[in-house]
Amino acid sequence: MGRGELTDAAWERISPLLPGVDGRGRPWRDHRQVINGVLWRLRTGAPWRDLPERFGPWQTIYERFARWEVDGTWARLLEEVQVHDDSIGAVEWTMSIDSTVNRAHQHGAGARKKGTPGGTGRPARAAAYQALGRSRGGLTTKVHLACDGRGLPLAILVTPGNVNDSTAFDAVLDALRVPRTGVGRPRRRPDAIRQTPRRRGIRAVIPERVDQKANRVRRGRAGGRPPAFDRELYKARNVVEHCFSRLKQLRAVATRFDKLAARYRAGLHLAALVLWLREPAR
């Protein structure tokens, strides 16, 4: 087993969830070999054509990666692992939500604009559709993340790098969905500005900014009561930063090389899956 590849324990957990032979066409190349090839590319950030021969033809690795992105296999694998951990009470439902901006390599731009909103005549809108935003630092993509109390990703969203966090907050919470193993609705409610969590029945731990406090005091009784703030609980906010740090150990996550936002998001799903599989079983 090479560095960064699936361990035997991790393979045993996900192998029953992978697509099987359906009797049509040629048989699958070994799933474990293919996934290890995708992980090598995520870890190194190298072009697909530079995959080592031990993983098989690079075209096969890329086509499997793209196919499983389109049919939702990568997202489903992550969800299945989350469901299992939630069923045994391992998920800590005290949530941290934040975002990070990742630079896009020049190879990550230039995706075909056909089929994107606005047609081919609006490059800016097409770039936004592929989650690319331009600022003084160049092209960037922002990764919005909601993680549990252990620092494991529960919901992942990608937007252009110049999108404000507050505008994506609702979408991040909407992406939070962990189905139950038995009956019942999927788990969507963490124990986690302020108005959105309040409408959802979620306790928010967000400090009041100095200017907000001054405006509230200036308005007197019309300014309302100060928001509740748990200083000790707020100290746990760094778990999401640790999660970003672990994800960015993979160079194809820290720097975006994929032209399509869907491909980049699929890589994030696989990277998040690896973090869940590395968590010691309880």
Short mmCIF file of C-alpha atoms in Angstrom, two decimals:
data_model
loop_
_atom_site.label_atom_id
_atom_site.label_comp_id
_atom_site.label_asym_id
_atom_site.label_seq_id
_atom_site.Cartn_x
_atom_site.Cartn_y
_atom_site.Cartn_z
CA MET A 1 0.00 0.00 0.00
CA GLY A 2 1.44 3.33 -1.08
CA ARG A 3 1.41 6.60 0.85
CA GLY A 4 -2.04 8.18 0.91
CA GLU A 5 -3.80 5.11 -0.50
CA LEU A 6 -6.81 3.34 0.99
CA THR A 7 -6.05 1.21 4.01
CA ASP A 8 -7.48 -2.30 4.31
CA ALA A 9 -9.92 -1.09 6.97
CA ALA A 10 -11.12 1.80 4.79
CA TRP A 11 -11.52 -0.48 1.79
CA GLU A 12 -13.61 -2.94 3.79
CA ARG A 13 -16.01 -0.12 4.70
CA ILE A 14 -16.64 1.23 1.20
CA SER A 15 -16.16 -1.81 -1.07
CA PRO A 16 -19.73 -3.12 -0.52
CA LEU A 17 -21.08 0.32 -1.55
CA LEU A 18 -19.35 0.45 -4.94
CA PRO A 19 -21.06 -0.42 -8.25
CA GLY A 20 -20.91 -4.09 -9.14
CA VAL A 21 -20.70 -5.95 -12.44
CA ASP A 22 -24.04 -5.84 -14.26
CA GLY A 23 -23.17 -8.39 -16.94
CA ARG A 24 -22.98 -5.85 -19.74
CA GLY A 25 -19.80 -4.74 -21.46
CA ARG A 26 -16.29 -5.26 -20.17
CA PRO A 27 -15.73 -5.88 -16.44
CA TRP A 28 -14.64 -2.99 -14.21
CA ARG A 29 -10.96 -2.41 -13.65
CA ASP A 30 -10.26 -3.03 -9.95
CA HIS A 31 -12.13 -0.32 -7.99
CA ARG A 32 -9.47 -0.05 -5.30
CA GLN A 33 -6.72 0.48 -7.87
CA VAL A 34 -8.77 3.20 -9.58
CA ILE A 35 -9.65 5.02 -6.33
CA ASN A 36 -6.01 4.94 -5.27
CA GLY A 37 -5.13 6.50 -8.62
CA VAL A 38 -7.63 9.31 -8.05
CA LEU A 39 -6.26 9.84 -4.53
CA TRP A 40 -2.71 10.05 -5.92
CA ARG A 41 -3.79 12.77 -8.31
CA LEU A 42 -5.62 14.65 -5.49
CA ARG A 43 -2.60 14.41 -3.23
CA THR A 44 -0.02 15.52 -5.80
CA GLY A 45 -2.04 17.86 -8.02
CA ALA A 46 -0.34 16.35 -11.08
CA PRO A 47 -2.04 16.20 -14.50
CA TRP A 48 -4.09 13.07 -15.13
CA ARG A 49 -1.71 12.05 -17.92
CA ASP A 50 1.13 11.80 -15.38
CA LEU A 51 -0.50 9.08 -13.28
CA PRO A 52 1.98 6.26 -12.50
CA GLU A 53 1.49 3.08 -14.52
CA ARG A 54 0.77 1.03 -11.39
CA PHE A 55 -2.73 2.51 -11.33
CA GLY A 56 -3.51 1.51 -14.91
CA PRO A 57 -4.31 3.68 -17.93
CA TRP A 58 -4.86 7.30 -16.93
CA GLN A 59 -7.87 7.50 -19.25
CA THR A 60 -9.58 4.76 -17.25
CA ILE A 61 -8.91 6.52 -13.95
CA TYR A 62 -10.20 9.86 -15.19
CA GLU A 63 -13.27 8.37 -16.91
CA ARG A 64 -14.22 6.48 -13.73
CA PHE A 65 -13.74 9.64 -11.66
CA ALA A 66 -15.90 11.67 -14.06
CA ARG A 67 -18.55 8.95 -14.38
CA TRP A 68 -18.93 8.64 -10.62
CA GLU A 69 -19.19 12.40 -10.34
CA VAL A 70 -22.06 12.47 -12.85
CA ASP A 71 -24.00 9.59 -11.28
CA GLY A 72 -23.37 10.84 -7.72
CA THR A 73 -21.29 7.89 -6.52
CA TRP A 74 -18.70 10.02 -4.71
CA ALA A 75 -21.37 12.02 -2.88
CA ARG A 76 -23.29 8.82 -2.06
CA LEU A 77 -20.21 7.15 -0.57
CA LEU A 78 -19.67 10.14 1.71
CA GLU A 79 -23.33 10.12 2.73
CA GLU A 80 -23.30 6.39 3.49
CA VAL A 81 -20.32 6.77 5.82
CA GLN A 82 -22.00 9.73 7.54
CA VAL A 83 -25.21 7.72 7.97
CA HIS A 84 -23.31 4.85 9.54
CA ASP A 85 -21.49 7.06 12.04
CA ASP A 86 -24.71 8.90 12.90
CA SER A 87 -26.52 5.60 13.51
CA ILE A 88 -23.97 4.61 16.18
CA GLY A 89 -23.97 8.07 17.77
CA ALA A 90 -20.47 9.03 16.62
CA VAL A 91 -21.44 12.30 14.89
CA GLU A 92 -21.11 15.33 17.17
CA TRP A 93 -23.92 17.67 16.17
CA THR A 94 -22.28 20.85 17.40
CA MET A 95 -21.49 22.40 14.06
CA SER A 96 -18.93 24.89 12.77
CA ILE A 97 -19.46 26.68 9.45
CA ASP A 98 -16.87 28.69 7.56
CA SER A 99 -15.28 29.10 4.13
CA THR A 100 -11.85 29.22 2.55
CA VAL A 101 -10.67 30.73 -0.73
CA ASN A 102 -8.54 28.53 -3.01
CA ARG A 103 -6.58 29.79 -5.98
CA ALA A 104 -7.51 28.42 -9.38
CA HIS A 105 -4.64 27.35 -11.62
CA GLN A 106 -4.67 28.70 -15.18
CA HIS A 107 -5.59 25.18 -16.32
CA GLY A 108 -8.74 25.44 -14.19
CA ALA A 109 -10.16 28.16 -16.43
CA GLY A 110 -11.48 27.95 -19.97
CA ALA A 111 -14.25 25.39 -19.59
CA ARG A 112 -16.68 25.32 -22.49
CA LYS A 113 -19.44 27.85 -22.04
CA LYS A 114 -22.03 25.88 -24.02
CA GLY A 115 -24.98 24.94 -21.84
CA THR A 116 -24.22 27.45 -19.10
CA PRO A 117 -26.73 30.11 -18.02
CA GLY A 118 -26.52 33.12 -20.27
CA GLY A 119 -25.28 31.21 -23.30
CA THR A 120 -21.84 31.56 -24.87
CA GLY A 121 -21.83 35.36 -25.08
CA ARG A 122 -21.38 36.06 -21.35
CA PRO A 123 -17.97 34.85 -20.15
CA ALA A 124 -18.39 36.35 -16.67
CA ARG A 125 -21.64 34.49 -16.06
CA ALA A 126 -20.17 31.28 -17.45
CA ALA A 127 -17.18 31.59 -15.07
CA ALA A 128 -19.55 32.10 -12.14
CA TYR A 129 -21.44 28.97 -13.21
CA GLN A 130 -18.14 27.08 -12.88
CA ALA A 131 -17.55 28.65 -9.42
CA LEU A 132 -14.73 30.90 -10.59
CA GLY A 133 -14.50 34.47 -9.33
CA ARG A 134 -11.95 37.10 -10.24
CA SER A 135 -10.31 39.50 -7.79
CA ARG A 136 -6.95 41.22 -7.46
CA GLY A 137 -5.44 37.84 -6.67
CA GLY A 138 -6.71 36.27 -9.87
CA LEU A 139 -9.22 33.47 -10.32
CA THR A 140 -10.40 31.82 -7.10
CA THR A 141 -12.99 29.35 -5.86
CA LYS A 142 -14.50 29.51 -2.39
CA VAL A 143 -15.25 26.30 -0.48
CA HIS A 144 -18.01 26.61 2.13
CA LEU A 145 -17.96 23.90 4.76
CA ALA A 146 -20.10 22.71 7.65
CA CYS A 147 -18.37 20.21 9.92
CA ASP A 148 -19.35 18.38 13.09
CA GLY A 149 -17.70 18.71 16.48
CA ARG A 150 -14.91 16.33 15.46
CA GLY A 151 -14.00 18.47 12.45
CA LEU A 152 -15.44 16.11 9.84
CA PRO A 153 -17.26 17.58 6.80
CA LEU A 154 -21.04 17.23 6.75
CA ALA A 155 -21.90 19.67 3.93
CA ILE A 156 -19.75 21.11 1.15
CA LEU A 157 -20.56 23.93 -1.26
CA VAL A 158 -18.39 25.68 -3.88
CA THR A 159 -18.97 29.20 -5.15
CA PRO A 160 -16.93 31.84 -6.98
CA GLY A 161 -14.19 33.19 -4.75
CA ASN A 162 -15.70 36.68 -4.57
CA VAL A 163 -19.05 35.50 -3.13
CA ASN A 164 -19.83 36.77 0.37
CA ASP A 165 -20.17 34.09 3.04
CA SER A 166 -23.53 35.38 4.25
CA THR A 167 -25.14 34.87 0.83
CA ALA A 168 -24.13 31.20 0.80
CA PHE A 169 -25.07 30.44 4.42
CA ASP A 170 -28.60 29.25 3.61
CA ALA A 171 -27.30 27.01 0.83
CA VAL A 172 -24.75 25.40 3.17
CA LEU A 173 -27.46 24.58 5.70
CA ASP A 174 -29.71 23.28 2.91
CA ALA A 175 -26.90 20.95 1.84
CA LEU A 176 -26.81 19.49 5.36
CA ARG A 177 -28.69 16.21 5.11
CA VAL A 178 -27.85 12.93 6.84
CA PRO A 179 -30.54 10.25 6.27
CA ARG A 180 -31.61 7.93 9.08
CA THR A 181 -30.93 4.21 8.95
CA GLY A 182 -34.52 3.51 10.01
CA VAL A 183 -37.69 5.53 9.73
CA GLY A 184 -37.74 9.28 10.11
CA ARG A 185 -36.70 12.35 8.21
CA PRO A 186 -33.03 13.01 7.41
CA ARG A 187 -31.08 14.82 10.13
CA ARG A 188 -30.75 18.47 9.11
CA ARG A 189 -30.63 20.35 12.38
CA PRO A 190 -27.32 20.97 14.16
CA ASP A 191 -26.93 22.35 17.68
CA ALA A 192 -25.02 25.80 15.15
CA ILE A 193 -26.09 35.93 10.46
CA ARG A 194 -28.37 34.81 13.57
CA GLN A 195 -31.79 35.12 11.96
CA THR A 196 -31.40 32.05 9.74
CA PRO A 197 -30.43 29.64 12.55
CA ARG A 198 -33.18 31.11 14.74
CA ARG A 199 -35.82 30.37 12.07
CA ARG A 200 -34.54 26.81 11.86
CA GLY A 201 -34.50 26.31 15.63
CA ILE A 202 -30.70 26.28 15.79
CA ARG A 203 -28.70 27.86 18.58
CA ALA A 204 -26.09 30.21 17.13
CA VAL A 205 -22.83 31.09 18.88
CA ILE A 206 -21.66 34.24 17.10
CA PRO A 207 -20.03 37.18 18.92
CA GLU A 208 -21.54 40.61 18.46
CA ARG A 209 -19.32 42.99 16.50
CA VAL A 210 -18.32 46.28 18.12
CA ASP A 211 -20.22 48.36 15.54
CA GLN A 212 -23.34 46.21 15.95
CA LYS A 213 -23.21 46.65 19.71
CA ALA A 214 -22.80 50.42 19.36
CA ASN A 215 -25.78 50.66 16.99
CA ARG A 216 -27.93 48.58 19.33
CA VAL A 217 -27.04 50.75 22.33
CA ARG A 218 -27.62 53.93 20.35
CA ARG A 219 -31.16 52.86 19.46
CA GLY A 220 -32.02 52.26 23.11
CA ARG A 221 -34.98 49.97 23.76
CA ALA A 222 -35.64 49.78 20.01
CA GLY A 223 -32.27 48.09 19.58
CA GLY A 224 -33.46 45.00 21.41
CA ARG A 225 -31.65 42.78 23.84
CA PRO A 226 -28.03 41.76 23.30
CA PRO A 227 -27.66 38.30 21.72
CA ALA A 228 -26.68 35.44 23.97
CA PHE A 229 -23.04 34.49 23.62
CA ASP A 230 -21.34 31.41 25.05
CA ARG A 231 -17.64 32.28 25.23
CA GLU A 232 -16.54 28.76 26.19
CA LEU A 233 -18.47 27.11 23.35
CA TYR A 234 -17.14 29.69 20.90
CA LYS A 235 -13.60 28.51 21.64
CA ALA A 236 -14.43 25.38 19.62
CA ARG A 237 -14.75 27.42 16.42
CA ASN A 238 -11.28 26.31 15.34
CA VAL A 239 -12.47 22.78 14.46
CA VAL A 240 -13.57 23.96 11.01
CA GLU A 241 -10.15 25.57 10.47
CA HIS A 242 -8.49 22.26 11.33
CA CYS A 243 -10.79 20.57 8.82
CA PHE A 244 -9.74 22.98 6.07
CA SER A 245 -6.11 22.39 6.99
CA ARG A 246 -6.50 18.63 6.63
CA LEU A 247 -8.33 18.93 3.32
CA LYS A 248 -5.68 21.27 1.92
CA GLN A 249 -2.97 18.69 2.51
CA LEU A 250 -4.23 17.44 -0.86
CA ARG A 251 -2.73 19.77 -3.44
CA ALA A 252 -5.59 19.39 -5.92
CA VAL A 253 -7.88 20.72 -3.18
CA ALA A 254 -5.65 23.58 -2.03
CA THR A 255 -5.27 24.67 -5.68
CA ARG A 256 -8.04 24.11 -8.17
CA PHE A 257 -6.89 22.46 -11.39
CA ASP A 258 -10.31 21.22 -12.57
CA LYS A 259 -12.08 23.24 -15.24
CA LEU A 260 -15.54 22.10 -14.11
CA ALA A 261 -16.93 23.02 -10.71
CA ALA A 262 -18.65 19.62 -10.51
CA ARG A 263 -15.30 17.82 -10.91
CA TYR A 264 -13.66 19.97 -8.24
CA ARG A 265 -16.59 19.34 -5.88
CA ALA A 266 -16.30 15.59 -6.53
CA GLY A 267 -12.66 15.75 -5.47
CA LEU A 268 -13.76 17.51 -2.28
CA HIS A 269 -16.29 14.75 -1.63
CA LEU A 270 -13.57 12.11 -1.98
CA ALA A 271 -11.18 14.09 0.23
CA ALA A 272 -13.93 14.42 2.86
CA LEU A 273 -14.66 10.70 2.59
CA VAL A 274 -11.03 9.93 3.37
CA LEU A 275 -11.22 12.06 6.54
CA TRP A 276 -14.30 10.13 7.70
CA LEU A 277 -12.66 6.79 6.96
CA ARG A 278 -9.57 7.79 8.96
CA GLU A 279 -11.62 8.60 12.05
CA PRO A 280 -11.12 5.80 14.63
CA ALA A 281 -14.17 3.58 15.02
CA ARG A 282 -16.05 3.83 18.32
#
